[in-house]
Coordinates of C-alpha atoms and ligand atoms in Angstrom, one line a residue:
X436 CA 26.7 58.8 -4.1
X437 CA 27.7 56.9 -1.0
X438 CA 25.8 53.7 -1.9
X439 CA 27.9 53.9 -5.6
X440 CA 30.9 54.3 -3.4
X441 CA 29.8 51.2 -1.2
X442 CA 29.0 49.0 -4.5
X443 CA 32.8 50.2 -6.1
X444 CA 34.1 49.0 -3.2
X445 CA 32.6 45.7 -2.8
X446 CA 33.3 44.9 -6.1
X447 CA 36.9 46.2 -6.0
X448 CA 37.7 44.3 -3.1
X449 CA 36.3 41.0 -4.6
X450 CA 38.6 41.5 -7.7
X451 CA 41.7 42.3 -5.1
X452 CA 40.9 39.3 -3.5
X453 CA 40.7 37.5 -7.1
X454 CA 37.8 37.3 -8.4
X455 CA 36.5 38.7 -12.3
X456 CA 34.9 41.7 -12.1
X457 CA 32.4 40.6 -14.6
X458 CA 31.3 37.7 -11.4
X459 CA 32.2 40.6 -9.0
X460 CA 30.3 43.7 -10.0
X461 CA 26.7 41.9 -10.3
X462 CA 28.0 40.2 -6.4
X463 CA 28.4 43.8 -5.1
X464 CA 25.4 45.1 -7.0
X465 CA 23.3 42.4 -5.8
X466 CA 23.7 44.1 -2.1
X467 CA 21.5 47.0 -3.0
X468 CA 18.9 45.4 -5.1
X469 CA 16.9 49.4 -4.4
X470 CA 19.5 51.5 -6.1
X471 CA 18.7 52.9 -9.3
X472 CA 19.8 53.0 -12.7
X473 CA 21.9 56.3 -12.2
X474 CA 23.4 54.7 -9.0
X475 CA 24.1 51.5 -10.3
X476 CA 25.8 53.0 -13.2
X477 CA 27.8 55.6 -11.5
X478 CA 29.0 51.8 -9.5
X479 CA 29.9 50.4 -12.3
X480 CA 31.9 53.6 -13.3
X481 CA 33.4 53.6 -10.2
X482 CA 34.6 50.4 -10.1
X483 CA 36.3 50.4 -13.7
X484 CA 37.8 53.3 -12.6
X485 CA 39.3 52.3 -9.8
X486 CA 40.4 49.1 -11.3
X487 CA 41.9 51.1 -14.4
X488 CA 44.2 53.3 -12.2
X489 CA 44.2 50.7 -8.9
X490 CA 48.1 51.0 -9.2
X491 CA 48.1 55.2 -9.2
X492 CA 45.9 55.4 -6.5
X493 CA 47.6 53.2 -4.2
X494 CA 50.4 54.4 -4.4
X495 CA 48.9 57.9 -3.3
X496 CA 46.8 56.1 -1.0
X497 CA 49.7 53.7 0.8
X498 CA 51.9 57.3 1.5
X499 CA 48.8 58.5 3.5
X500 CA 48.7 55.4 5.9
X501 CA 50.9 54.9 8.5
X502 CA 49.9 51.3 8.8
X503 CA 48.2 49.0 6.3
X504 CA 44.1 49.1 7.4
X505 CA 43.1 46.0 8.5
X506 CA 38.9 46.6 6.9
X507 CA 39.6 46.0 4.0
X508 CA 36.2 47.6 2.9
X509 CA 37.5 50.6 4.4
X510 CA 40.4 50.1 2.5
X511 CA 39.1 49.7 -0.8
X512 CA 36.1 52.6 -0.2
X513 CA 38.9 55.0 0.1
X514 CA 40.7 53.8 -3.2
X515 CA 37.5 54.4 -4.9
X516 CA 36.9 57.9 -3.3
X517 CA 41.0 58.9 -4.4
X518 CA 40.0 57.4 -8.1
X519 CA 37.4 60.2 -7.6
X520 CA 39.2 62.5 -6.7
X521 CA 41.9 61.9 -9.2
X522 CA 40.1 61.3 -12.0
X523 CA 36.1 62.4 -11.7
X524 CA 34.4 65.4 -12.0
X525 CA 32.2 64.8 -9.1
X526 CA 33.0 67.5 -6.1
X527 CA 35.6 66.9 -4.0
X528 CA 33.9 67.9 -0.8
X529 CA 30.9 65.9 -1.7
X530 CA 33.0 62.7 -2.7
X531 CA 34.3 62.8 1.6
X532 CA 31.7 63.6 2.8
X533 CA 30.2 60.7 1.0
X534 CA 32.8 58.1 1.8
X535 CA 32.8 59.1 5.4
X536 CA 28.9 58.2 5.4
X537 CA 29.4 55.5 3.1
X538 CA 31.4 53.9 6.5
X539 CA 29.1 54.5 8.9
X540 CA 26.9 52.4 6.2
X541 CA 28.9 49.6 6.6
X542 CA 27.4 46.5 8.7
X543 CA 28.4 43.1 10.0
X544 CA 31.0 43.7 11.0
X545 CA 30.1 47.7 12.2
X546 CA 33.8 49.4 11.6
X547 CA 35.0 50.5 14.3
X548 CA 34.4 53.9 16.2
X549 CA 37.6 55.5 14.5
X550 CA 37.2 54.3 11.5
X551 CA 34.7 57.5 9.9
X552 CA 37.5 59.7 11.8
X553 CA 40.1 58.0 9.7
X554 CA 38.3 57.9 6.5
X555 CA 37.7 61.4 6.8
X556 CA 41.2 62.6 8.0
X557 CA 43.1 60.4 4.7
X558 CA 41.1 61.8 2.2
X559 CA 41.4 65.5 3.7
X560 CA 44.9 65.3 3.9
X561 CA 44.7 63.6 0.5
X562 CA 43.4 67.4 -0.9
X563 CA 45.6 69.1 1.3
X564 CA 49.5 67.0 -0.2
X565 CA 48.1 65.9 -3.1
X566 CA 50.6 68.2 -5.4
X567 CA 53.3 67.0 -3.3
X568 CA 52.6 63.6 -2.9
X569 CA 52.1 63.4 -6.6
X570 CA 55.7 64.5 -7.4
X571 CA 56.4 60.6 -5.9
X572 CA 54.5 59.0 -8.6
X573 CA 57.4 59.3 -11.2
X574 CA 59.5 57.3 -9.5
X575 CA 57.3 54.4 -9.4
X576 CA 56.6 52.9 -12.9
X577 CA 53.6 50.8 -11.6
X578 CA 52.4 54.1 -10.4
X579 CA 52.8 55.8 -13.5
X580 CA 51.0 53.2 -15.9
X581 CA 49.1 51.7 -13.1
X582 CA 50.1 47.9 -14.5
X583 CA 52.2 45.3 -12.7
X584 CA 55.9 45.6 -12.9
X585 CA 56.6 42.3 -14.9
X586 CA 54.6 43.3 -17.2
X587 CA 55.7 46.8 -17.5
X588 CA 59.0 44.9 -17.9
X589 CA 57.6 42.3 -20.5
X590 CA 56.6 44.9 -22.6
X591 CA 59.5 47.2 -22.7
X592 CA 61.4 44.2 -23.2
X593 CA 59.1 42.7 -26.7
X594 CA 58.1 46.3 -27.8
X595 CA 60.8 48.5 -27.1
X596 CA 59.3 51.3 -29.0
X597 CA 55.6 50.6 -28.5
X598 CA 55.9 49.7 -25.0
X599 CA 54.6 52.8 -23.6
X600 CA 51.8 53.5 -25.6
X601 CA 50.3 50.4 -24.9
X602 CA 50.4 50.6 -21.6
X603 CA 49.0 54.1 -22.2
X604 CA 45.9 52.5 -24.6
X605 CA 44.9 49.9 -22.1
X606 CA 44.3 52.3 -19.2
X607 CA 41.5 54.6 -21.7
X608 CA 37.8 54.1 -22.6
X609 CA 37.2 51.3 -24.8
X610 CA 35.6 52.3 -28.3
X611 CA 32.1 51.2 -29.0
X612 CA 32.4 49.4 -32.6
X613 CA 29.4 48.0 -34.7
X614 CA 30.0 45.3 -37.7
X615 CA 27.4 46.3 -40.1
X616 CA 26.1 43.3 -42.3
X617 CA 26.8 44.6 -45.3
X618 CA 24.8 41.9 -47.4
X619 CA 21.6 43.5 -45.7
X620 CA 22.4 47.6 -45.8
X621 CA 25.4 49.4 -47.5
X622 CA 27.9 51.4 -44.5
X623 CA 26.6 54.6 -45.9
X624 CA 22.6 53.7 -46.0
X625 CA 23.7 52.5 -41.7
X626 CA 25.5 55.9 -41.1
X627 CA 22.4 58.1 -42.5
X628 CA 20.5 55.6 -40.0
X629 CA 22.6 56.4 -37.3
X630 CA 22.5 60.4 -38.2
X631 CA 19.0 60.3 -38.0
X632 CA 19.1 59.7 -34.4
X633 CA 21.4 62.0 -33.1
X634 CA 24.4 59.0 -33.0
X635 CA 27.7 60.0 -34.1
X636 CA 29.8 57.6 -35.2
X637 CA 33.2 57.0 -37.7
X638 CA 33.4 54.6 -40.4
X639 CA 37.1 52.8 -39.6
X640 CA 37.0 50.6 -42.2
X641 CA 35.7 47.6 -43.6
X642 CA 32.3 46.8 -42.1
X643 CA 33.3 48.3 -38.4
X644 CA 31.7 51.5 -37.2
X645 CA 32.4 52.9 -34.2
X646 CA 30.5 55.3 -32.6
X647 CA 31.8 58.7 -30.6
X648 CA 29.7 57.8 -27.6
X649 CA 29.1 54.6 -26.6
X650 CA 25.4 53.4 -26.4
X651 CA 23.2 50.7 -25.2
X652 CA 22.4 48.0 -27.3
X653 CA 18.9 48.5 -27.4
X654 CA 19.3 52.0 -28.9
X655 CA 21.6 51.4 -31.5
X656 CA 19.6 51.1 -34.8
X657 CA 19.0 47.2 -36.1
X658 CA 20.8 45.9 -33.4
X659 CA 17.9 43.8 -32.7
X660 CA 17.1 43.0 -36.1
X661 CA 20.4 41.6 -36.6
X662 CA 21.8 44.0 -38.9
X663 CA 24.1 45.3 -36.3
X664 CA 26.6 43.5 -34.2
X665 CA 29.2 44.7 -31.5
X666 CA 32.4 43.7 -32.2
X667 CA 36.1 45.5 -31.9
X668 CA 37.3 46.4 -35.5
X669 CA 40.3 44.4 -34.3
X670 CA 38.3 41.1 -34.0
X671 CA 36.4 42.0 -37.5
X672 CA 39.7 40.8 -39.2
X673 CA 39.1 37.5 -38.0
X674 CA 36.6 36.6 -40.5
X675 CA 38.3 38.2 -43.6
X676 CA 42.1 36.7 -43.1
X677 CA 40.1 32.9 -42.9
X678 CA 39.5 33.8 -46.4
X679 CA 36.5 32.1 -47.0
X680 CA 36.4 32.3 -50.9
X681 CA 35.6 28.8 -51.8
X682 CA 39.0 27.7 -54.0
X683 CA 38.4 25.2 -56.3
X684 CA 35.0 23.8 -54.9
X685 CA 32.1 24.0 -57.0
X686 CA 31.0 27.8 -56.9
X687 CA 27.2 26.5 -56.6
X688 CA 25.3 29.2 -54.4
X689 CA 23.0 26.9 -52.5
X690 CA 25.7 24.4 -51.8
X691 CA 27.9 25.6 -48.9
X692 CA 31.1 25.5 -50.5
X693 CA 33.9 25.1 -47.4
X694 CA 33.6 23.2 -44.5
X695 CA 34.8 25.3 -41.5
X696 CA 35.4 25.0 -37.7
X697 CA 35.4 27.8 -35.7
X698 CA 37.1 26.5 -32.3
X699 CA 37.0 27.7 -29.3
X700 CA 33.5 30.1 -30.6
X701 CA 32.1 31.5 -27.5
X702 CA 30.5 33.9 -27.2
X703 CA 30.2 34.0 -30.8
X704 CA 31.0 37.4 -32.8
X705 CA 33.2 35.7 -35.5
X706 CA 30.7 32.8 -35.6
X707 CA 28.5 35.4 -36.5
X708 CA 30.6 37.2 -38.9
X709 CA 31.7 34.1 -41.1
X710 CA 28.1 33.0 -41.2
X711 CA 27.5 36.8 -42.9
X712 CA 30.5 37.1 -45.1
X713 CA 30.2 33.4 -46.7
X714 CA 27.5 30.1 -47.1
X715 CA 29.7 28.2 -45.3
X716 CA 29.2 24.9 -43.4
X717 CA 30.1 25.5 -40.1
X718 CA 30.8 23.9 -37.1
X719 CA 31.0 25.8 -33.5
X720 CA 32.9 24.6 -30.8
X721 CA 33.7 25.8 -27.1
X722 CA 34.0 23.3 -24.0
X723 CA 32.1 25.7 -22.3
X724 CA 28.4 24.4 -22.7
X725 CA 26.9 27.7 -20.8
X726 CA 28.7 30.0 -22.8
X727 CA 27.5 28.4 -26.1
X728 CA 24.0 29.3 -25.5
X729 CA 25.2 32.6 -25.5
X730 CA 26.7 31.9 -29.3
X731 CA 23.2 30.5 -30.0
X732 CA 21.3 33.8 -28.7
X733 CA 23.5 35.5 -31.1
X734 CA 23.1 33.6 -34.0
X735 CA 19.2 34.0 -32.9
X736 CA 19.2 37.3 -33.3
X737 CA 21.1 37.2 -36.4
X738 CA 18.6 34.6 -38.1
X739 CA 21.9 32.4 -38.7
X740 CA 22.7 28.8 -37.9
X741 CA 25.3 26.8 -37.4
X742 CA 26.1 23.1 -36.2
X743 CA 27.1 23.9 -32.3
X744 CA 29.2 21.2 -30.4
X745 CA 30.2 21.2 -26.9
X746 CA 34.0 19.7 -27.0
X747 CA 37.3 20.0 -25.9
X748 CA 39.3 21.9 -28.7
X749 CA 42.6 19.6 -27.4
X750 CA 41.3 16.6 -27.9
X751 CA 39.4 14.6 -31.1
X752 CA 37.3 12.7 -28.7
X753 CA 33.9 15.1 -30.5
X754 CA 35.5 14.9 -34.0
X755 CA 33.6 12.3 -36.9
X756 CA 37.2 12.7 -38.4
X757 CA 35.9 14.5 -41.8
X758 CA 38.3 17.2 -42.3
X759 CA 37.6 21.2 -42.4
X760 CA 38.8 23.0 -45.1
X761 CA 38.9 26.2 -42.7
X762 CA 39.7 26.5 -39.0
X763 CA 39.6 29.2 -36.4
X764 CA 41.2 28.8 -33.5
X765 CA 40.9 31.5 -31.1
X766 CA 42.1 29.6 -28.2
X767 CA 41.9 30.6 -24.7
X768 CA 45.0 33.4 -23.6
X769 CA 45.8 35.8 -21.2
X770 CA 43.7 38.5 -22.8
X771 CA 46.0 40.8 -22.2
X772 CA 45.5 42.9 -25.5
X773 CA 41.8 43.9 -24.6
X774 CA 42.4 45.5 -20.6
X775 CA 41.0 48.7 -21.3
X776 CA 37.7 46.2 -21.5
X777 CA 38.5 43.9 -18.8
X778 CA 40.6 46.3 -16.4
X779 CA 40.6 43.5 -13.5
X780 CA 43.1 41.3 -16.2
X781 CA 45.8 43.7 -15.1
X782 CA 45.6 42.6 -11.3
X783 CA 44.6 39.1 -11.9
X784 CA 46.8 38.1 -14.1
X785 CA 50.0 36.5 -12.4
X786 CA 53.4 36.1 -14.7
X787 CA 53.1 32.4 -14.5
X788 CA 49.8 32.5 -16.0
X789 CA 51.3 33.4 -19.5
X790 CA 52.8 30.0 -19.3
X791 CA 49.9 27.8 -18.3
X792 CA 48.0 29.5 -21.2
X793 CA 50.5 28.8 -23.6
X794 CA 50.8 25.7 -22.4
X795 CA 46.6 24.9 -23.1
X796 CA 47.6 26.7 -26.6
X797 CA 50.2 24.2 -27.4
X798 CA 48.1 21.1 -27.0
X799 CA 45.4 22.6 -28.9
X800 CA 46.8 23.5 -32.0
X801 CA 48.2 19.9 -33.0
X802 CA 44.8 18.2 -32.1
X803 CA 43.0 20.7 -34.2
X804 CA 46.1 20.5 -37.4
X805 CA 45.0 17.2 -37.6
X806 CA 41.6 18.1 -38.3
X807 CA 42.8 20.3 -41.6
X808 CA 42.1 19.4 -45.2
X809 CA 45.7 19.0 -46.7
X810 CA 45.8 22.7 -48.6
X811 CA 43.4 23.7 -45.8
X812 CA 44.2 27.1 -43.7
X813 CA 44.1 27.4 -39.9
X814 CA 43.5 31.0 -38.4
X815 CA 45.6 31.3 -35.2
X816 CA 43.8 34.1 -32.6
X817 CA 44.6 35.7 -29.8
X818 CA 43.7 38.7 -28.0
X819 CA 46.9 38.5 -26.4
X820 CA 50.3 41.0 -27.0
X821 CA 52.9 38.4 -24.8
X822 CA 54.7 36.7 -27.7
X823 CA 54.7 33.6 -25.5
X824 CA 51.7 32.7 -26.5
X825 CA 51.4 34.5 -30.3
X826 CA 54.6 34.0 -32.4
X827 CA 56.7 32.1 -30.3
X828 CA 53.8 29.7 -30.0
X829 CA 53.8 29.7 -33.6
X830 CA 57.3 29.3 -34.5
X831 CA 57.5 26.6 -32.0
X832 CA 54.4 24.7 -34.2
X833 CA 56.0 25.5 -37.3
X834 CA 59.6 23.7 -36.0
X835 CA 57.6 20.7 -35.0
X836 CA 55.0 20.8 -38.0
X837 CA 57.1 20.6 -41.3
X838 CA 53.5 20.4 -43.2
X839 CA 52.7 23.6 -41.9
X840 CA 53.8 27.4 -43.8
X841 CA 52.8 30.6 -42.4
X842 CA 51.3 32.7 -45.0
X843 CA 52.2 36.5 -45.3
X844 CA 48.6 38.9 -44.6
X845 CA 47.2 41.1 -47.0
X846 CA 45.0 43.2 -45.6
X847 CA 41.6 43.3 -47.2
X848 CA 40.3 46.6 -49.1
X849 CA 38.6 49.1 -47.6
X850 CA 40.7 48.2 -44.0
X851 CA 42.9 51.1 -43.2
X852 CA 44.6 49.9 -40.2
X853 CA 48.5 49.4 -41.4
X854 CA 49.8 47.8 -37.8
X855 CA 48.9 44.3 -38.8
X856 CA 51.0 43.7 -41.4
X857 CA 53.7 46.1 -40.1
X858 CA 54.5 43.7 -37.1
X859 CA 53.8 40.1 -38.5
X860 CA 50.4 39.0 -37.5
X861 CA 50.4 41.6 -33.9
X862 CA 47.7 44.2 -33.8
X863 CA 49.2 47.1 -31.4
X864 CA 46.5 48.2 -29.3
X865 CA 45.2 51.5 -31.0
X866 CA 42.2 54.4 -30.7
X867 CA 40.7 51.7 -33.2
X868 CA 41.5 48.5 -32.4
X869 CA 42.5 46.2 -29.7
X870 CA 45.4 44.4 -29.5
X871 CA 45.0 40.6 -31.7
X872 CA 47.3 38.5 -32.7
X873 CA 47.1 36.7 -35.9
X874 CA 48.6 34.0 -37.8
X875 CA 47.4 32.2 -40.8
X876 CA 48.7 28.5 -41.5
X877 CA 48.6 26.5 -44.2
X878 CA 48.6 22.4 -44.7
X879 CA 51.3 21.4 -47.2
Ligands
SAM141 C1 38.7 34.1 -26.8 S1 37.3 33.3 -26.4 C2 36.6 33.1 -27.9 C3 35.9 34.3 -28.5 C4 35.0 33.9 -29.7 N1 35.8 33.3 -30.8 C5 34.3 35.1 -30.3 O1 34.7 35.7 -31.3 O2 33.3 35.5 -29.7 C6 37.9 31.7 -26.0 C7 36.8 30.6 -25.8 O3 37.6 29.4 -25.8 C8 36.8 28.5 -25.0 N2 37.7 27.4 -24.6 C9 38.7 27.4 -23.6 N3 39.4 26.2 -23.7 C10 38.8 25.5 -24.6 C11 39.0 24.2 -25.1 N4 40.0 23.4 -24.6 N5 38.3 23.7 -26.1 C12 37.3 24.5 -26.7 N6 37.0 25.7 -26.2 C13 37.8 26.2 -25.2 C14 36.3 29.3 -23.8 O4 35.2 28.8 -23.3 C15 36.0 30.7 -24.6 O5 34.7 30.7 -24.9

């Protein structure tokens, strides 16, 4: 367990000292390049753990010391062995005894003589006052949802009566959820396929599927084939709210029938989804050149293609100036309605990050407006829930853009899911869904 521990806290102090835990967590992992599956796993656990409830456990963690710890390895192995012993099943005896090795592990600089003393002192009185330091943790509201305090406050100030349940949603498991291609096998054919082996999974509507336990890729049934994709029910809307039926165009089957962007397309689930729901001629665009291999691997898999462009989404220096009758723009946010999946966000994130992003957001809607057949619709994304950046950003466009109408959702059959109509356009992080933003413009 120690060298777990050791990983965790690697990683967990690269993300305190601001870095993505998606960069930090193959960094710390790196380290150990002998640990095993079960070891490198129970890391990773470790470290979204700690990340998850970093707020809770600090605050049990900062009563114990009478000084802040100037190791900051130290520091962060015994934030990861309180998330244990908060929130794991693993023994508590084991866990100390574990993180007291896991110090005397630790090299370059070698801790200091007191410092496996220490380790093991905090997290025995930890056990010993835990019920009474616990009664503290109402008081703090940071330690309570384990989220910054402005945005505790942000939230309670734009959802007064959803405010806490979100917080509560981001801080559980993510839901594993599959987008069947329905063209190539009906939901119920894919859920006897599933039964077959053992996986046990909920149809939530549409074409999403998510399963009870999440899986690895290569064991869930034509994942490889391309029948299967992962991708948040939440994110599945994306593709149906374009509405890709063809309008007026000639209905000939071999002839793509709209011309679509899908801006800002990396890594490239709705890429992937609008090339299944509808022959469509579409162009791909991110400004990221690295990540739009990754949309290409995808579309690989799915047997699909698609014109990919490396360009800036603000700008029409990439543009031939022919107009798309459909755009997606799922611009670049604070993420901040999928932290159960990215639980560094919460720490990383500062307040004046919200307006830098809606700042990016605001120069690249215009540039791609311009880009829009008239009568043309443009799919506003986020996976944001600040209103800064989703319908503040949009009433702001709309005052400045009197072409441009906002068009009421309906939400297409078979989806269940009322939230997105219920709060114009905002998806409230749910059990099924994470938290989108939506709006659909149209070109007077
Ligand atoms: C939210 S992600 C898109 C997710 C994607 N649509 C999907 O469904 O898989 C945002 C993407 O915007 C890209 N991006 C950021 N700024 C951009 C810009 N100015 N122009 C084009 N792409 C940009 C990023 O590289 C990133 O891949």
């Amino acid at each position: 367990m120690y060298i777990s521990q050791q990983i965790a806290a690697n990683a967990v102090n690269q993300v305190l000292s601001g870095r993505n835990l998606t960069l930090a967590l193959p960094a710390a992992l790196a380290v150990f390049p002998n640990a095993t599956p079960q070891q490198r796993g129970a890391a990773q656990d470790l470290s979204y753990g700690t990340l998850r409830f970093y707020g809770e456990i600090d605050a049990y963690l900062s009563q114990l010391l009478e000084k802040p710890l100037t190791d900051d390895r130290i520091h962060t192995l015994l934030l990861v062995a309180v998330y244990q012993l908060l929130h794991d099943k693993a023994d508590a005896f084991t866990v100390v005894n574990q993180a007291v090795y896991a110090v005397s592990e630790l090299k370059r600089p070698a801790p200091k003589s007191w410092a496996k003393g220490l380790v093991n002192a905090i997290l025995r009185n930890f056990l010993r006052q835990k019920e009474a330091l616990a009664k503290t943790i109402p008081a703090s509201e940071v330690a309570t949802y384990s989220y910054p305090q402005w945005w505790i406050n942000k939230l309670k100030a734009q959802y007064p009566d959803h405010w806490q349940s979100m917080l509560e949603t981001g801080n559980q498991h993510p839901p594993m959820t599959l987008r069947v291609n329905t063209q190539k096998i009906s939901i119920a054919d894919y859920m006897q396929l599933l039964a077959r082996q053992d996986i046990e999974a909920t149809h939530v509507g549409g074409q999403a599927v998510t399963l009870t336990r999440p899986q690895p890729v290569e064991k869930i049934p034509g994942f490889t084939d391309g029948i299967v994709s992962v991708q948040d029910y939440g994110a599945q809307l994306a593709a149906y709210l374009l509405d890709l039926t063809p309008d007026s165009k000639t209905p000939n089957l071999s002839v793509p029938a709209l011309k679509v962007l899908d801006a800002c397309c990396a890594p490239g689930g709705k890429t992937g989804h609008i090339l299944e729901m509808a022959n469509v001629a579409l162009t791909s665009l991110d400004s990221d050149e690295a990540r739009l291999q990754r949309v290409q691997s995808n579309l690989d898999r799915l047997a699909l293609s698609a014109n990919l462009v490396v360009g800036d989404a603000s700008s029409a220096s990439w543009w031939d100036g022919q107009s798309f009758d459909r755009i997606l723009a799922d611009v670049p946010c604070t993420a901040s309605g999928i932290v159960r999946r990215h639980v560094d966000i919460k720490w990383l994130r500062r307040e004046a990050d919200i307006a830098s992003f809606a700042a990016q957001q605001a120069k690249i809607l215009p540039s791609l407006w311009q880009m829009l057949a008239k009568g043309g619709k443009l799919l506003y994304v986020t996976c944001s829930i600040f209103n800064e950046e989703n319908q503040a950003q949009v009433d702001k466009f709309l005052q400045n853009n009197a072409d441009a109408t906002q068009l009421p959702f309906e939400l297409p059959v078979n989806h269940t899911e009322a939230s997105i109509t219920q709060l114009n356009g905002q998806l409230i992080p749910s059990n099924a869904h994470d938290g989108f933003y939506y709006a659909l413009l149209q070109k007077n």
